[in-house]
PDB file of C-alpha atoms in Angstrom:
ATOM      1  CA  UNK A 172      -5.436  15.688  -3.380  1.00 59.00           C
ATOM      2  CA  UNK A 173      -3.598  13.900  -0.632  1.00 68.00           C
ATOM      3  CA  UNK A 174      -1.825  10.711  -1.442  1.00 94.00           C
ATOM      4  CA  UNK A 175       1.316   8.771  -2.179  1.00 97.00           C
ATOM      5  CA  UNK A 176       3.065   9.398  -5.485  1.00 97.00           C
ATOM      6  CA  UNK A 177       5.511   6.921  -6.941  1.00 98.00           C
ATOM      7  CA  UNK A 178       7.637   7.644  -9.983  1.00 96.00           C
ATOM      8  CA  UNK A 179       8.458   6.570 -12.536  1.00 96.00           C
ATOM      9  CA  UNK A 180       5.732   4.049 -13.285  1.00 96.00           C
ATOM     10  CA  UNK A 181       8.083   2.059 -15.546  1.00 96.00           C
ATOM     11  CA  UNK A 182      11.857   1.921 -15.282  1.00 94.00           C
ATOM     12  CA  UNK A 183      14.421  -0.118 -17.143  1.00 92.00           C
ATOM     13  CA  UNK A 184      17.786  -0.959 -15.651  1.00 88.00           C
ATOM     14  CA  UNK A 185      20.878  -2.123 -17.453  1.00 88.00           C
ATOM     15  CA  UNK A 186      23.209  -4.628 -15.901  1.00 84.00           C
ATOM     16  CA  UNK A 187      25.517  -2.998 -13.342  1.00 86.00           C
ATOM     17  CA  UNK A 188      23.438   0.151 -13.070  1.00 91.00           C
ATOM     18  CA  UNK A 189      21.918   1.707  -9.956  1.00 94.00           C
ATOM     19  CA  UNK A 190      18.416   3.138 -10.241  1.00 95.00           C
ATOM     20  CA  UNK A 191      16.276   5.125  -7.829  1.00 96.00           C
ATOM     21  CA  UNK A 192      12.528   4.899  -7.337  1.00 97.00           C
ATOM     22  CA  UNK A 193      10.836   7.957  -5.932  1.00 98.00           C
ATOM     23  CA  UNK A 194       8.110   7.958  -3.266  1.00 98.00           C
ATOM     24  CA  UNK A 195       6.506  11.174  -2.034  1.00 98.00           C
ATOM     25  CA  UNK A 196       3.549  11.534   0.328  1.00 97.00           C
ATOM     26  CA  UNK A 197       1.593  14.614   1.366  1.00 96.00           C
ATOM     27  CA  UNK A 198      -0.428  12.874   4.061  1.00 95.00           C
ATOM     28  CA  UNK A 199       1.859  14.016   6.877  1.00 94.00           C
ATOM     29  CA  UNK A 200       2.496  10.368   7.711  1.00 94.00           C
ATOM     30  CA  UNK A 201       5.340   9.460  10.021  1.00 94.00           C
ATOM     31  CA  UNK A 202       6.071   5.939   8.798  1.00 94.00           C
ATOM     32  CA  UNK A 203       6.932   4.856   5.268  1.00 96.00           C
ATOM     33  CA  UNK A 204       7.585   1.435   3.755  1.00 97.00           C
ATOM     34  CA  UNK A 205       8.938  -0.170   0.606  1.00 98.00           C
ATOM     35  CA  UNK A 206       7.616  -3.517  -0.580  1.00 97.00           C
ATOM     36  CA  UNK A 207       8.540  -5.748  -3.471  1.00 97.00           C
ATOM     37  CA  UNK A 208       5.839  -7.776  -5.217  1.00 96.00           C
ATOM     38  CA  UNK A 209       6.581 -10.831  -7.321  1.00 92.00           C
ATOM     39  CA  UNK A 210       3.834 -12.986  -8.843  1.00 80.00           C
ATOM     40  CA  UNK A 211       2.544 -15.568  -6.386  1.00 73.00           C
ATOM     41  CA  UNK A 212       4.721 -14.358  -3.536  1.00 77.00           C
ATOM     42  CA  UNK A 213       2.670 -11.572  -2.059  1.00 86.00           C
ATOM     43  CA  UNK A 214       4.422  -8.531  -0.624  1.00 94.00           C
ATOM     44  CA  UNK A 215       7.892  -8.633   0.848  1.00 95.00           C
ATOM     45  CA  UNK A 216       9.243  -5.808   3.001  1.00 96.00           C
ATOM     46  CA  UNK A 217      12.459  -4.184   1.815  1.00 97.00           C
ATOM     47  CA  UNK A 218      12.903  -1.236   4.195  1.00 98.00           C
ATOM     48  CA  UNK A 219      10.794   0.842   6.526  1.00 96.00           C
ATOM     49  CA  UNK A 220      11.183   4.156   8.299  1.00 96.00           C
ATOM     50  CA  UNK A 221       9.348   5.250  11.402  1.00 93.00           C
ATOM     51  CA  UNK A 222      10.691   8.809  11.527  1.00 93.00           C
ATOM     52  CA  UNK A 223      12.933  11.155   9.588  1.00 94.00           C
ATOM     53  CA  UNK A 224      16.610  10.202   9.468  1.00 95.00           C
ATOM     54  CA  UNK A 225      15.892   6.678  10.705  1.00 95.00           C
ATOM     55  CA  UNK A 226      15.162   3.464   8.814  1.00 96.00           C
ATOM     56  CA  UNK A 227      15.394  -0.290   9.323  1.00 96.00           C
ATOM     57  CA  UNK A 228      15.976  -3.260   7.074  1.00 97.00           C
ATOM     58  CA  UNK A 229      13.104  -5.491   6.204  1.00 96.00           C
ATOM     59  CA  UNK A 230      13.140  -9.105   5.083  1.00 94.00           C
ATOM     60  CA  UNK A 231      14.888  -8.588   1.731  1.00 96.00           C
ATOM     61  CA  UNK A 232      17.089  -5.488   2.118  1.00 97.00           C
ATOM     62  CA  UNK A 233      20.180  -6.884   0.389  1.00 96.00           C
ATOM     63  CA  UNK A 234      20.945  -4.988  -2.794  1.00 95.00           C
ATOM     64  CA  UNK A 235      18.727  -2.034  -1.853  1.00 97.00           C
ATOM     65  CA  UNK A 236      19.316   1.263  -0.050  1.00 97.00           C
ATOM     66  CA  UNK A 237      17.069   4.064   1.198  1.00 98.00           C
ATOM     67  CA  UNK A 238      17.205   7.509   2.753  1.00 97.00           C
ATOM     68  CA  UNK A 239      14.730   9.504   4.810  1.00 97.00           C
ATOM     69  CA  UNK A 240      15.937  13.086   4.845  1.00 97.00           C
ATOM     70  CA  UNK A 241      12.453  14.581   4.688  1.00 96.00           C
ATOM     71  CA  UNK A 242       9.214  13.399   6.242  1.00 96.00           C
ATOM     72  CA  UNK A 243       7.431  13.311   2.910  1.00 97.00           C
ATOM     73  CA  UNK A 244      10.083  11.483   0.886  1.00 98.00           C
ATOM     74  CA  UNK A 245      11.456   7.935   1.019  1.00 98.00           C
ATOM     75  CA  UNK A 246      13.420   7.071  -2.150  1.00 98.00           C
ATOM     76  CA  UNK A 247      14.566   3.517  -2.844  1.00 98.00           C
ATOM     77  CA  UNK A 248      17.798   2.804  -4.717  1.00 97.00           C
ATOM     78  CA  UNK A 249      18.147  -0.568  -6.388  1.00 95.00           C
ATOM     79  CA  UNK A 250      21.863  -1.204  -6.615  1.00 93.00           C
ATOM     80  CA  UNK A 251      23.832  -3.416  -8.970  1.00 88.00           C
ATOM     81  CA  UNK A 252      24.197  -5.835  -6.064  1.00 87.00           C
ATOM     82  CA  UNK A 253      20.541  -6.779  -6.440  1.00 87.00           C
ATOM     83  CA  UNK A 254      20.830  -9.656  -8.890  1.00 85.00           C
ATOM     84  CA  UNK A 255      17.165 -10.143  -9.683  1.00 90.00           C
ATOM     85  CA  UNK A 256      15.498  -6.727  -9.431  1.00 92.00           C
ATOM     86  CA  UNK A 257      12.738  -7.211 -11.962  1.00 93.00           C
ATOM     87  CA  UNK A 258       9.541  -6.734  -9.930  1.00 95.00           C
ATOM     88  CA  UNK A 259       6.709  -4.398  -8.996  1.00 96.00           C
ATOM     89  CA  UNK A 260       7.695  -2.019  -6.181  1.00 97.00           C
ATOM     90  CA  UNK A 261       5.181  -0.527  -3.799  1.00 98.00           C
ATOM     91  CA  UNK A 262       5.634   2.380  -1.415  1.00 98.00           C
ATOM     92  CA  UNK A 263       3.304   2.762   1.557  1.00 97.00           C
ATOM     93  CA  UNK A 264       2.822   5.033   4.530  1.00 96.00           C
ATOM     94  CA  UNK A 265       0.881   5.370   7.759  1.00 94.00           C
ATOM     95  CA  UNK A 266       0.572   7.773  10.638  1.00 90.00           C
ATOM     96  CA  UNK A 267       1.896   7.028  14.089  1.00 79.00           C
ATOM     97  CA  UNK A 268       2.833   3.747  15.728  1.00 77.00           C
ATOM     98  CA  UNK A 269      -0.614   2.426  16.603  1.00 82.00           C
ATOM     99  CA  UNK A 270      -1.071  -1.038  15.116  1.00 82.00           C
ATOM    100  CA  UNK A 271      -4.633  -0.243  14.057  1.00 85.00           C
ATOM    101  CA  UNK A 272      -3.614   2.600  11.772  1.00 90.00           C
ATOM    102  CA  UNK A 273      -4.327   1.918   8.128  1.00 93.00           C
ATOM    103  CA  UNK A 274      -1.367   1.638   5.770  1.00 95.00           C
ATOM    104  CA  UNK A 275      -1.927   3.314   2.412  1.00 96.00           C
ATOM    105  CA  UNK A 276      -0.161   2.451  -0.809  1.00 97.00           C
ATOM    106  CA  UNK A 277       1.077   4.274  -3.864  1.00 97.00           C
ATOM    107  CA  UNK A 278       0.328   3.099  -7.403  1.00 97.00           C
ATOM    108  CA  UNK A 279       3.568   1.167  -7.742  1.00 97.00           C
ATOM    109  CA  UNK A 280       6.584   1.179 -10.042  1.00 97.00           C
ATOM    110  CA  UNK A 281       7.674  -1.531 -12.451  1.00 95.00           C
ATOM    111  CA  UNK A 282      11.394  -2.172 -12.692  1.00 94.00           C
ATOM    112  CA  UNK A 283      12.728  -4.330 -15.504  1.00 93.00           C
ATOM    113  CA  UNK A 284      16.308  -5.384 -16.171  1.00 88.00           C
ATOM    114  CA  UNK A 285      17.309  -5.171 -19.829  1.00 85.00           C
TER     115      UNK A 285
ATOM    116  CA  UNK B  28       5.351 -13.691  15.888  1.00 87.00           C
ATOM    117  CA  UNK B  29       2.533 -12.859  13.515  1.00 93.00           C
ATOM    118  CA  UNK B  30       1.440 -14.691  10.410  1.00 95.00           C
ATOM    119  CA  UNK B  31      -1.464 -14.764   7.989  1.00 96.00           C
ATOM    120  CA  UNK B  32      -2.670 -17.382   5.535  1.00 97.00           C
ATOM    121  CA  UNK B  33      -4.927 -17.155   2.526  1.00 97.00           C
ATOM    122  CA  UNK B  34      -5.598 -20.798   1.740  1.00 97.00           C
ATOM    123  CA  UNK B  35      -7.014 -20.262  -1.747  1.00 96.00           C
ATOM    124  CA  UNK B  36      -4.928 -18.970  -4.625  1.00 95.00           C
ATOM    125  CA  UNK B  37      -8.064 -18.419  -6.689  1.00 97.00           C
ATOM    126  CA  UNK B  38     -11.777 -18.136  -6.045  1.00 98.00           C
ATOM    127  CA  UNK B  39     -14.323 -18.384  -8.834  1.00 98.00           C
ATOM    128  CA  UNK B  40     -17.882 -17.141  -8.436  1.00 98.00           C
ATOM    129  CA  UNK B  41     -20.757 -16.285 -10.738  1.00 98.00           C
ATOM    130  CA  UNK B  42     -21.972 -12.717 -10.916  1.00 98.00           C
ATOM    131  CA  UNK B  43     -24.813 -12.135  -8.473  1.00 98.00           C
ATOM    132  CA  UNK B  44     -23.752 -14.966  -6.169  1.00 98.00           C
ATOM    133  CA  UNK B  45     -22.267 -14.364  -2.720  1.00 98.00           C
ATOM    134  CA  UNK B  46     -18.495 -14.503  -2.440  1.00 98.00           C
ATOM    135  CA  UNK B  47     -16.106 -15.387   0.356  1.00 98.00           C
ATOM    136  CA  UNK B  48     -12.336 -14.953   0.393  1.00 98.00           C
ATOM    137  CA  UNK B  49     -10.715 -16.721   3.332  1.00 98.00           C
ATOM    138  CA  UNK B  50      -8.051 -15.495   5.726  1.00 98.00           C
ATOM    139  CA  UNK B  51      -6.662 -16.992   8.916  1.00 98.00           C
ATOM    140  CA  UNK B  52      -4.104 -15.411  11.209  1.00 97.00           C
ATOM    141  CA  UNK B  53      -1.808 -16.027  14.149  1.00 96.00           C
ATOM    142  CA  UNK B  54      -0.667 -13.392  16.640  1.00 94.00           C
ATOM    143  CA  UNK B  55       0.685 -13.200  20.168  1.00 93.00           C
ATOM    144  CA  UNK B  56      -1.553 -10.385  21.381  1.00 90.00           C
ATOM    145  CA  UNK B  57      -4.633  -8.678  19.995  1.00 92.00           C
ATOM    146  CA  UNK B  58      -4.934  -8.816  16.211  1.00 94.00           C
ATOM    147  CA  UNK B  59      -5.397  -5.867  13.911  1.00 95.00           C
ATOM    148  CA  UNK B  60      -6.703  -7.189  10.609  1.00 97.00           C
ATOM    149  CA  UNK B  61      -6.939  -5.567   7.195  1.00 97.00           C
ATOM    150  CA  UNK B  62      -8.230  -6.357   3.718  1.00 98.00           C
ATOM    151  CA  UNK B  63      -6.892  -4.761   0.549  1.00 98.00           C
ATOM    152  CA  UNK B  64      -7.771  -5.104  -3.129  1.00 98.00           C
ATOM    153  CA  UNK B  65      -5.358  -4.790  -6.034  1.00 97.00           C
ATOM    154  CA  UNK B  66      -6.330  -4.293  -9.645  1.00 96.00           C
ATOM    155  CA  UNK B  67      -3.836  -5.112 -12.402  1.00 92.00           C
ATOM    156  CA  UNK B  68      -0.848  -2.811 -12.520  1.00 91.00           C
ATOM    157  CA  UNK B  69      -2.129  -0.771  -9.557  1.00 94.00           C
ATOM    158  CA  UNK B  70      -1.288  -0.308  -5.899  1.00 96.00           C
ATOM    159  CA  UNK B  71      -3.232  -1.864  -3.035  1.00 97.00           C
ATOM    160  CA  UNK B  72      -6.472  -0.179  -2.051  1.00 97.00           C
ATOM    161  CA  UNK B  73      -7.716  -0.388   1.515  1.00 97.00           C
ATOM    162  CA  UNK B  74     -11.107  -2.079   1.901  1.00 97.00           C
ATOM    163  CA  UNK B  75     -11.736  -2.508   5.608  1.00 97.00           C
ATOM    164  CA  UNK B  76     -10.163  -3.323   8.947  1.00 96.00           C
ATOM    165  CA  UNK B  77     -10.931  -4.863  12.317  1.00 96.00           C
ATOM    166  CA  UNK B  78      -9.513  -3.260  15.435  1.00 93.00           C
ATOM    167  CA  UNK B  79     -12.010  -4.038  18.165  1.00 89.00           C
ATOM    168  CA  UNK B  80     -15.734  -4.133  18.778  1.00 88.00           C
ATOM    169  CA  UNK B  81     -18.347  -5.572  16.425  1.00 91.00           C
ATOM    170  CA  UNK B  82     -17.166  -8.776  14.770  1.00 93.00           C
ATOM    171  CA  UNK B  83     -18.816  -7.818  11.478  1.00 96.00           C
ATOM    172  CA  UNK B  84     -16.939  -5.029   9.767  1.00 97.00           C
ATOM    173  CA  UNK B  85     -18.344  -3.177   6.787  1.00 96.00           C
ATOM    174  CA  UNK B  86     -16.100  -1.590   4.207  1.00 95.00           C
ATOM    175  CA  UNK B  87     -15.892  -0.125   0.738  1.00 93.00           C
ATOM    176  CA  UNK B  88     -17.752  -1.324  -2.362  1.00 94.00           C
ATOM    177  CA  UNK B  89     -20.227  -3.430  -0.382  1.00 96.00           C
ATOM    178  CA  UNK B  90     -17.601  -5.698   1.136  1.00 97.00           C
ATOM    179  CA  UNK B  91     -17.705  -6.880   4.717  1.00 98.00           C
ATOM    180  CA  UNK B  92     -15.592  -9.171   6.847  1.00 98.00           C
ATOM    181  CA  UNK B  93     -16.320 -11.307   9.857  1.00 97.00           C
ATOM    182  CA  UNK B  94     -13.835 -11.552  12.685  1.00 97.00           C
ATOM    183  CA  UNK B  95     -13.894 -14.915  14.466  1.00 97.00           C
ATOM    184  CA  UNK B  96     -11.522 -15.064  17.411  1.00 95.00           C
ATOM    185  CA  UNK B  97     -12.023 -18.738  18.209  1.00 95.00           C
ATOM    186  CA  UNK B  98     -11.247 -19.768  14.633  1.00 97.00           C
ATOM    187  CA  UNK B  99      -8.614 -17.016  14.184  1.00 97.00           C
ATOM    188  CA  UNK B 100     -10.243 -16.054  10.915  1.00 98.00           C
ATOM    189  CA  UNK B 101     -11.175 -12.867   9.124  1.00 98.00           C
ATOM    190  CA  UNK B 102     -13.018 -13.867   5.957  1.00 98.00           C
ATOM    191  CA  UNK B 103     -13.992 -11.263   3.371  1.00 98.00           C
ATOM    192  CA  UNK B 104     -17.551 -11.447   2.068  1.00 98.00           C
ATOM    193  CA  UNK B 105     -19.934  -9.784  -0.321  1.00 98.00           C
ATOM    194  CA  UNK B 106     -23.606 -10.719  -0.727  1.00 97.00           C
ATOM    195  CA  UNK B 107     -23.704 -10.275  -4.499  1.00 97.00           C
ATOM    196  CA  UNK B 108     -20.555 -10.376  -6.637  1.00 98.00           C
ATOM    197  CA  UNK B 109     -19.925  -8.103  -9.603  1.00 97.00           C
ATOM    198  CA  UNK B 110     -17.673  -8.781 -12.565  1.00 97.00           C
ATOM    199  CA  UNK B 111     -15.828  -5.602 -11.599  1.00 97.00           C
ATOM    200  CA  UNK B 112     -14.904  -7.219  -8.256  1.00 97.00           C
ATOM    201  CA  UNK B 113     -12.462  -9.450 -10.141  1.00 98.00           C
ATOM    202  CA  UNK B 114      -9.066  -8.582  -8.668  1.00 97.00           C
ATOM    203  CA  UNK B 115      -6.356  -9.746  -6.284  1.00 97.00           C
ATOM    204  CA  UNK B 116      -7.270  -9.580  -2.590  1.00 98.00           C
ATOM    205  CA  UNK B 117      -4.798  -9.393   0.260  1.00 98.00           C
ATOM    206  CA  UNK B 118      -5.358 -10.007   3.936  1.00 98.00           C
ATOM    207  CA  UNK B 119      -2.912  -8.437   6.413  1.00 97.00           C
ATOM    208  CA  UNK B 120      -2.352  -8.654  10.156  1.00 96.00           C
ATOM    209  CA  UNK B 121      -0.510  -6.556  12.712  1.00 94.00           C
ATOM    210  CA  UNK B 122       0.062  -7.902  16.184  1.00 91.00           C
ATOM    211  CA  UNK B 123      -0.537  -5.513  19.045  1.00 87.00           C
ATOM    212  CA  UNK B 124       2.532  -3.271  19.252  1.00 86.00           C
ATOM    213  CA  UNK B 125       3.887  -4.333  15.861  1.00 87.00           C
ATOM    214  CA  UNK B 126       5.025  -1.685  13.436  1.00 84.00           C
ATOM    215  CA  UNK B 127       5.072  -4.009  10.456  1.00 91.00           C
ATOM    216  CA  UNK B 128       2.069  -5.741   8.891  1.00 93.00           C
ATOM    217  CA  UNK B 129       2.324  -9.244   7.500  1.00 94.00           C
ATOM    218  CA  UNK B 130       0.504  -9.789   4.220  1.00 94.00           C
ATOM    219  CA  UNK B 131      -0.948 -12.983   2.859  1.00 94.00           C
ATOM    220  CA  UNK B 132       0.061 -14.268  -0.559  1.00 94.00           C
ATOM    221  CA  UNK B 133      -3.132 -12.956  -2.095  1.00 96.00           C
ATOM    222  CA  UNK B 134      -6.257 -14.566  -3.540  1.00 97.00           C
ATOM    223  CA  UNK B 135      -7.304 -13.985  -7.110  1.00 97.00           C
ATOM    224  CA  UNK B 136     -11.060 -13.475  -7.307  1.00 98.00           C
ATOM    225  CA  UNK B 137     -12.655 -14.152 -10.663  1.00 98.00           C
ATOM    226  CA  UNK B 138     -16.305 -13.247 -11.105  1.00 98.00           C
ATOM    227  CA  UNK B 139     -17.871 -14.808 -14.179  1.00 97.00           C
ATOM    228  CA  UNK B 140     -20.693 -13.027 -16.052  1.00 95.00           C
TER     229      UNK B 140
END
């Protein structure tokens, strides 16, 4: 089935540790996004990528990094510089640049600092 | 600049009654409007969208939304609510030419048996 796969579903990070969240899509979508969701705050954009080997910072990029080496993959690294990383992380994708294109989401990943 | 507002944090409705979840928006050009639903511990699921044409848009699971340009609103509706409709609902907007959608803060819908 086509879709967006995020892994792992649950991840625990120790203080000072970098962790990477995986996002893979087999929808042949050009654009991919990472969002952070905190209770009562809706979705906040971390990074987005319109094409391979190109990405832009979103509203809350500090403490995060991404890469886009393949069209189908857009991993997110939460670095030790991110002081409050505990949240639900959502990956999304869409095809083309048309504003009416639907953005589809993965099932999300929970990151908890221990 | 684009923005979207969901004025209600929570909406309560009895099963079988009609439901409305409100959304208002602001854009510079033509709006592209979306509704999503999120169940606990899950990603967002697309329900419906307005691009152009008929102001009444029909979507998944019996939901529909009415686009009102003069009131800059895009309210989500369903004629008869189900307990299983209880979830978090997000409205989103993309301005014409914008690559990035703006999401509302979400409205928690609770349908009581």
